Amino acid sequence: METSHIDVEVPPIGKVSVFVRRWGGDTRKVLLVHGWMDSSRRWHRLAPYLASQYEVWALDLPGCGHTPLIPQRHATLKLYAEIVTSLSEQISEGNGLHGVIGHSMGGILSLLLLRAPRLAAKRIIACGPPIEGVHYLKPLANRTRFVATCLSVFQAFRAGIRKLSSERITLGAHGMPEFPKHRRRMLPDAYADALTAAILLKQTCNYNLFGELDILHKEVSRELASVDSGLRCPESATFILRGQHDPFCSRHAAIQLAEMLGSLFHEVPGCLHVPFVERPSLTYPVLKEFLD
């Protein structure tokens, strides 16, 4: 399914001019939040599919895609979550979005919307979030400068591959050539600034969503216990989605988080980390059913 997007200008969030793409024009609005070392290009398959029923927005986080860098000391998951929250309020004009879909690191950011003082979205989908970090990558990820150098070399290699590739060859999600049957094209803006990416990788690999959301869960429980049930504000419905063989999102942790939040949980068979790209025919109906 091919549907063209438009680039949208939104007021700066703080001092950050965030780049945003938009598909469709329905009154129900859905925001897509990409993951680590990625950009709004990640949604090139999912967004047109959703645009038939929703107005779909996708942003480039700072240092990724077309959104400019911020000072490296400010490149934190907390700040990125605040940017996503502020953008959600702008898009929905303070009324709360119909849905937010976050992938990988973006899945963490989407779930942190639960900590917003006002309802940010009625439906929140976290696809493949590294809930307890990525333990086996921590020793490497904690060497920020080394990782940044490796990423710079990788980006230079990838740029060289693009130059040498014929028009019949496209690049896959990891920058390697693919045959035309895949029909997947990752453009040059799909990767972050190397040092920013290394800083965010360190934070993501050491992050623990349980700690953040357990505090929220206790706070909400105390507040609701002191308020009459007829006056309670509506809460976001959440959905944890992962590929069956996802190396970054533990099945055990995903189920445990879903139980803690009272979320739905679904596993897409035969997939790794990006089920909506790997097996869209199995993933799209599940997303649609939850959003509807």
Short mmCIF file of C-alpha atoms in Angstrom, two decimals:
data_model
loop_
_atom_site.label_atom_id
_atom_site.label_comp_id
_atom_site.label_asym_id
_atom_site.label_seq_id
_atom_site.Cartn_x
_atom_site.Cartn_y
_atom_site.Cartn_z
CA MET A 1 0.00 0.00 0.00
CA GLU A 2 1.50 3.33 -1.08
CA THR A 3 0.22 6.62 0.36
CA SER A 4 2.25 9.80 0.16
CA HIS A 5 3.06 11.74 3.30
CA ILE A 6 3.55 15.44 3.89
CA ASP A 7 6.20 17.08 6.04
CA VAL A 8 4.55 19.09 8.81
CA GLU A 9 5.88 22.13 10.64
CA VAL A 10 5.09 22.09 14.36
CA PRO A 11 6.04 24.76 16.91
CA PRO A 12 9.43 24.08 18.52
CA ILE A 13 9.29 21.96 21.66
CA GLY A 14 11.43 23.83 24.11
CA LYS A 15 14.30 24.81 21.82
CA VAL A 16 14.03 21.70 19.61
CA SER A 17 12.54 21.98 16.11
CA VAL A 18 11.13 18.48 15.69
CA PHE A 19 10.67 17.10 12.16
CA VAL A 20 7.30 15.41 11.64
CA ARG A 21 5.64 13.49 8.79
CA ARG A 22 1.88 13.06 8.39
CA TRP A 23 -0.31 10.63 6.47
CA GLY A 24 -4.09 10.66 6.04
CA GLY A 25 -6.58 13.13 7.49
CA ASP A 26 -9.02 11.43 9.85
CA THR A 27 -10.11 13.07 13.10
CA ARG A 28 -8.61 10.17 15.10
CA LYS A 29 -4.88 10.75 15.44
CA VAL A 30 -2.10 8.22 15.96
CA LEU A 31 1.54 9.07 16.72
CA LEU A 32 4.40 6.74 15.75
CA VAL A 33 7.64 6.84 17.78
CA HIS A 34 10.71 5.18 16.26
CA GLY A 35 13.44 3.32 18.10
CA TRP A 36 17.17 3.61 18.59
CA MET A 37 19.31 4.72 15.63
CA ASP A 38 16.23 5.03 13.46
CA SER A 39 13.84 7.67 12.15
CA SER A 40 10.29 8.22 10.91
CA ARG A 41 11.32 6.25 7.81
CA ARG A 42 10.91 3.09 9.90
CA TRP A 43 7.14 3.39 9.49
CA HIS A 44 7.17 3.39 5.67
CA ARG A 45 4.99 0.26 5.59
CA LEU A 46 2.79 0.69 8.64
CA ALA A 47 1.85 4.38 8.29
CA PRO A 48 0.12 4.12 4.87
CA TYR A 49 -1.84 1.12 6.12
CA LEU A 50 -3.07 3.03 9.18
CA ALA A 51 -3.73 6.21 7.15
CA SER A 52 -6.85 4.68 5.62
CA GLN A 53 -8.57 5.07 8.99
CA TYR A 54 -6.45 7.50 11.05
CA GLU A 55 -4.45 10.66 10.75
CA VAL A 56 -0.95 9.29 11.28
CA TRP A 57 1.98 11.33 12.59
CA ALA A 58 5.61 10.21 12.89
CA LEU A 59 8.48 12.21 14.34
CA ASP A 60 12.25 12.16 14.13
CA LEU A 61 13.68 12.27 17.64
CA PRO A 62 16.55 14.74 18.27
CA GLY A 63 19.75 13.67 16.53
CA CYS A 64 17.81 11.28 14.27
CA GLY A 65 16.60 11.81 10.73
CA HIS A 66 15.90 15.48 10.01
CA THR A 67 15.59 16.69 13.62
CA PRO A 68 18.76 18.56 14.61
CA LEU A 69 21.09 17.51 17.37
CA ILE A 70 20.74 18.70 20.91
CA PRO A 71 23.67 19.07 23.34
CA GLN A 72 24.86 15.55 24.10
CA ARG A 73 24.47 16.04 27.85
CA HIS A 74 20.74 16.57 27.18
CA ALA A 75 20.30 13.41 25.08
CA THR A 76 18.38 11.42 27.69
CA LEU A 77 15.39 9.12 27.55
CA LYS A 78 13.68 11.41 30.07
CA LEU A 79 13.99 14.42 27.77
CA TYR A 80 12.91 12.38 24.74
CA ALA A 81 9.83 11.20 26.67
CA GLU A 82 9.02 14.84 27.49
CA ILE A 83 9.31 15.74 23.80
CA VAL A 84 6.94 12.91 22.83
CA THR A 85 4.50 14.03 25.53
CA SER A 86 4.62 17.67 24.37
CA LEU A 87 4.17 16.66 20.72
CA SER A 88 1.19 14.49 21.69
CA GLU A 89 -0.43 17.49 23.36
CA GLN A 90 0.25 19.70 20.33
CA ILE A 91 -1.18 17.23 17.84
CA SER A 92 -4.27 16.43 19.90
CA GLU A 93 -4.71 20.05 21.04
CA GLY A 94 -4.69 18.84 24.64
CA ASN A 95 -7.48 16.28 24.18
CA GLY A 96 -5.29 13.16 24.09
CA LEU A 97 -4.38 11.18 20.97
CA HIS A 98 -6.38 8.19 19.85
CA GLY A 99 -3.20 6.09 19.88
CA VAL A 100 0.58 6.00 20.17
CA ILE A 101 2.74 3.21 18.75
CA GLY A 102 6.37 3.03 19.86
CA HIS A 103 9.00 0.61 18.62
CA SER A 104 12.00 -0.61 20.66
CA MET A 105 13.41 2.46 22.46
CA GLY A 106 10.31 4.27 21.20
CA GLY A 107 8.28 1.59 23.00
CA ILE A 108 9.86 2.73 26.27
CA LEU A 109 9.04 6.36 25.42
CA SER A 110 5.44 5.48 24.57
CA LEU A 111 4.92 3.70 27.90
CA LEU A 112 6.43 6.66 29.77
CA LEU A 113 3.43 8.65 28.50
CA LEU A 114 1.58 6.91 31.31
CA ARG A 115 3.41 9.26 33.66
CA ALA A 116 2.06 12.39 31.92
CA PRO A 117 -0.14 14.53 34.19
CA ARG A 118 -2.95 14.39 31.61
CA LEU A 119 -4.17 11.61 29.37
CA ALA A 120 -1.71 11.59 26.44
CA ALA A 121 -3.34 8.78 24.44
CA LYS A 122 -6.31 6.46 24.75
CA ARG A 123 -4.34 3.52 23.30
CA ILE A 124 -0.61 2.90 23.77
CA ILE A 125 1.19 0.12 21.90
CA ALA A 126 4.78 -0.77 22.80
CA CYS A 127 6.38 -2.99 20.17
CA GLY A 128 9.54 -4.82 21.27
CA PRO A 129 10.50 -2.51 24.16
CA PRO A 130 13.71 -3.58 25.97
CA ILE A 131 11.85 -3.70 29.28
CA GLU A 132 14.77 -4.67 31.50
CA GLY A 133 17.45 -3.22 29.26
CA VAL A 134 19.67 -5.49 27.20
CA HIS A 135 21.95 -7.31 29.66
CA TYR A 136 24.29 -8.94 27.17
CA LEU A 137 24.99 -5.58 25.45
CA LYS A 138 25.73 -3.64 28.63
CA PRO A 139 29.52 -4.26 28.71
CA LEU A 140 29.80 -2.88 25.16
CA ALA A 141 27.13 -0.19 25.42
CA ASN A 142 28.79 1.34 28.49
CA ARG A 143 31.88 2.14 26.38
CA THR A 144 30.25 5.17 24.76
CA ARG A 145 33.17 6.54 22.75
CA PHE A 146 34.09 3.12 21.39
CA VAL A 147 30.50 2.48 20.29
CA ALA A 148 30.35 5.92 18.65
CA THR A 149 33.50 5.17 16.65
CA CYS A 150 32.11 1.81 15.51
CA LEU A 151 28.84 3.43 14.46
CA SER A 152 30.70 6.10 12.49
CA VAL A 153 32.65 3.41 10.63
CA PHE A 154 29.44 1.49 9.97
CA GLN A 155 27.74 4.60 8.58
CA ALA A 156 30.69 5.31 6.29
CA PHE A 157 30.59 1.68 5.06
CA ARG A 158 26.85 1.92 4.50
CA ALA A 159 27.23 5.17 2.53
CA GLY A 160 29.84 3.46 0.34
CA ILE A 161 27.54 0.52 -0.29
CA ARG A 162 24.80 2.91 -1.39
CA LYS A 163 27.11 4.61 -3.89
CA LEU A 164 28.23 1.33 -5.41
CA SER A 165 24.78 -0.25 -5.50
CA SER A 166 22.91 -0.36 -8.77
CA GLU A 167 19.36 0.96 -9.03
CA ARG A 168 18.07 -2.58 -8.76
CA ILE A 169 19.53 -3.09 -5.31
CA THR A 170 18.03 -1.57 -2.17
CA LEU A 171 19.43 -1.49 1.33
CA GLY A 172 18.01 -3.46 4.21
CA ALA A 173 17.46 -2.41 7.81
CA HIS A 174 21.15 -3.00 8.60
CA GLY A 175 22.54 -1.25 5.53
CA MET A 176 23.25 -4.39 3.52
CA PRO A 177 22.08 -4.87 -0.10
CA GLU A 178 18.78 -6.62 -0.70
CA PHE A 179 17.18 -8.11 -3.78
CA PRO A 180 14.27 -6.25 -5.40
CA LYS A 181 11.68 -8.73 -4.11
CA HIS A 182 12.00 -7.23 -0.62
CA ARG A 183 10.97 -3.79 -1.93
CA ARG A 184 12.36 -2.11 1.17
CA ARG A 185 14.42 1.05 0.88
CA MET A 186 16.15 2.64 3.86
CA LEU A 187 17.17 6.18 2.96
CA PRO A 188 20.20 8.09 4.28
CA ASP A 189 18.29 9.88 7.06
CA ALA A 190 17.41 6.58 8.77
CA TYR A 191 20.27 6.66 11.26
CA ALA A 192 21.19 8.93 14.13
CA ASP A 193 24.28 10.95 14.86
CA ALA A 194 26.83 8.37 16.02
CA LEU A 195 27.69 9.86 19.43
CA THR A 196 24.04 10.61 20.25
CA ALA A 197 23.17 7.04 19.28
CA ALA A 198 25.94 5.67 21.52
CA ILE A 199 24.70 7.74 24.49
CA LEU A 200 21.11 6.56 23.98
CA LEU A 201 22.23 2.93 23.56
CA LYS A 202 23.94 3.06 26.95
CA GLN A 203 20.79 4.41 28.61
CA THR A 204 18.50 1.93 26.85
CA CYS A 205 20.64 -1.08 27.73
CA ASN A 206 20.71 -0.03 31.39
CA TYR A 207 17.06 1.00 31.62
CA ASN A 208 14.44 -0.81 33.67
CA LEU A 209 10.81 -0.03 32.89
CA PHE A 210 9.61 -2.00 35.89
CA GLY A 211 11.17 0.51 38.27
CA GLU A 212 9.65 3.52 36.48
CA LEU A 213 6.17 2.09 36.03
CA ASP A 214 5.98 0.42 39.44
CA ILE A 215 6.30 3.85 41.05
CA LEU A 216 3.54 5.11 38.75
CA HIS A 217 1.35 2.09 39.53
CA LYS A 218 1.60 2.75 43.26
CA GLU A 219 0.92 6.47 42.84
CA VAL A 220 -2.18 5.84 40.72
CA SER A 221 -3.46 3.21 43.15
CA ARG A 222 -3.18 5.65 46.07
CA GLU A 223 -4.90 8.43 44.12
CA LEU A 224 -7.76 6.24 42.95
CA ALA A 225 -8.28 4.86 46.46
CA SER A 226 -8.95 8.39 47.69
CA VAL A 227 -11.28 9.42 44.83
CA ASP A 228 -14.85 8.30 44.24
CA SER A 229 -14.97 5.81 41.33
CA GLY A 230 -17.48 7.96 39.47
CA LEU A 231 -14.93 10.77 39.25
CA ARG A 232 -11.96 8.76 38.03
CA CYS A 233 -10.25 9.90 34.86
CA PRO A 234 -10.06 7.41 32.00
CA GLU A 235 -6.78 5.54 31.84
CA SER A 236 -4.83 4.60 28.72
CA ALA A 237 -5.31 1.07 27.45
CA THR A 238 -1.90 -0.51 26.82
CA PHE A 239 -0.70 -3.30 24.55
CA ILE A 240 2.68 -5.07 24.64
CA LEU A 241 3.67 -6.57 21.27
CA ARG A 242 6.80 -8.56 20.45
CA GLY A 243 8.18 -10.84 17.78
CA GLN A 244 8.43 -14.48 18.77
CA HIS A 245 12.24 -14.46 18.54
CA ASP A 246 12.89 -10.84 19.57
CA PRO A 247 16.45 -10.73 21.02
CA PHE A 248 15.90 -7.41 22.82
CA CYS A 249 12.47 -7.86 24.41
CA SER A 250 12.29 -10.84 26.77
CA ARG A 251 9.05 -12.82 26.57
CA HIS A 252 9.03 -13.32 30.32
CA ALA A 253 9.54 -9.62 31.00
CA ALA A 254 6.91 -8.64 28.41
CA ILE A 255 4.29 -10.90 30.01
CA GLN A 256 5.23 -9.68 33.48
CA LEU A 257 4.92 -6.03 32.40
CA ALA A 258 1.57 -6.70 30.70
CA GLU A 259 0.26 -8.26 33.93
CA MET A 260 1.51 -5.33 36.02
CA LEU A 261 -0.17 -2.77 33.73
CA GLY A 262 -3.27 -4.85 33.01
CA SER A 263 -2.22 -4.77 29.35
CA LEU A 264 -2.94 -7.02 26.43
CA PHE A 265 0.02 -9.09 25.24
CA HIS A 266 0.58 -10.54 21.79
CA GLU A 267 3.46 -12.38 20.18
CA VAL A 268 3.86 -12.42 16.39
CA PRO A 269 5.14 -15.84 15.31
CA GLY A 270 8.31 -16.19 13.27
CA CYS A 271 9.47 -12.59 13.83
CA LEU A 272 12.50 -10.93 15.35
CA HIS A 273 12.50 -7.29 16.45
CA VAL A 274 10.35 -5.53 13.80
CA PRO A 275 7.19 -7.61 13.26
CA PHE A 276 5.31 -4.85 11.43
CA VAL A 277 8.02 -4.94 8.73
CA GLU A 278 8.89 -8.65 8.84
CA ARG A 279 5.36 -10.08 8.84
CA PRO A 280 2.92 -7.23 8.19
CA SER A 281 0.02 -9.52 7.26
CA LEU A 282 0.08 -10.97 10.80
CA THR A 283 0.84 -7.71 12.61
CA TYR A 284 -1.46 -5.13 11.02
CA PRO A 285 -4.78 -6.83 11.90
CA VAL A 286 -3.68 -7.12 15.55
CA LEU A 287 -2.77 -3.42 15.71
CA LYS A 288 -5.99 -2.41 13.99
CA GLU A 289 -8.14 -4.48 16.33
CA PHE A 290 -6.57 -2.86 19.39
CA LEU A 291 -6.76 0.69 18.00
CA ASP A 292 -10.40 0.24 17.00
#
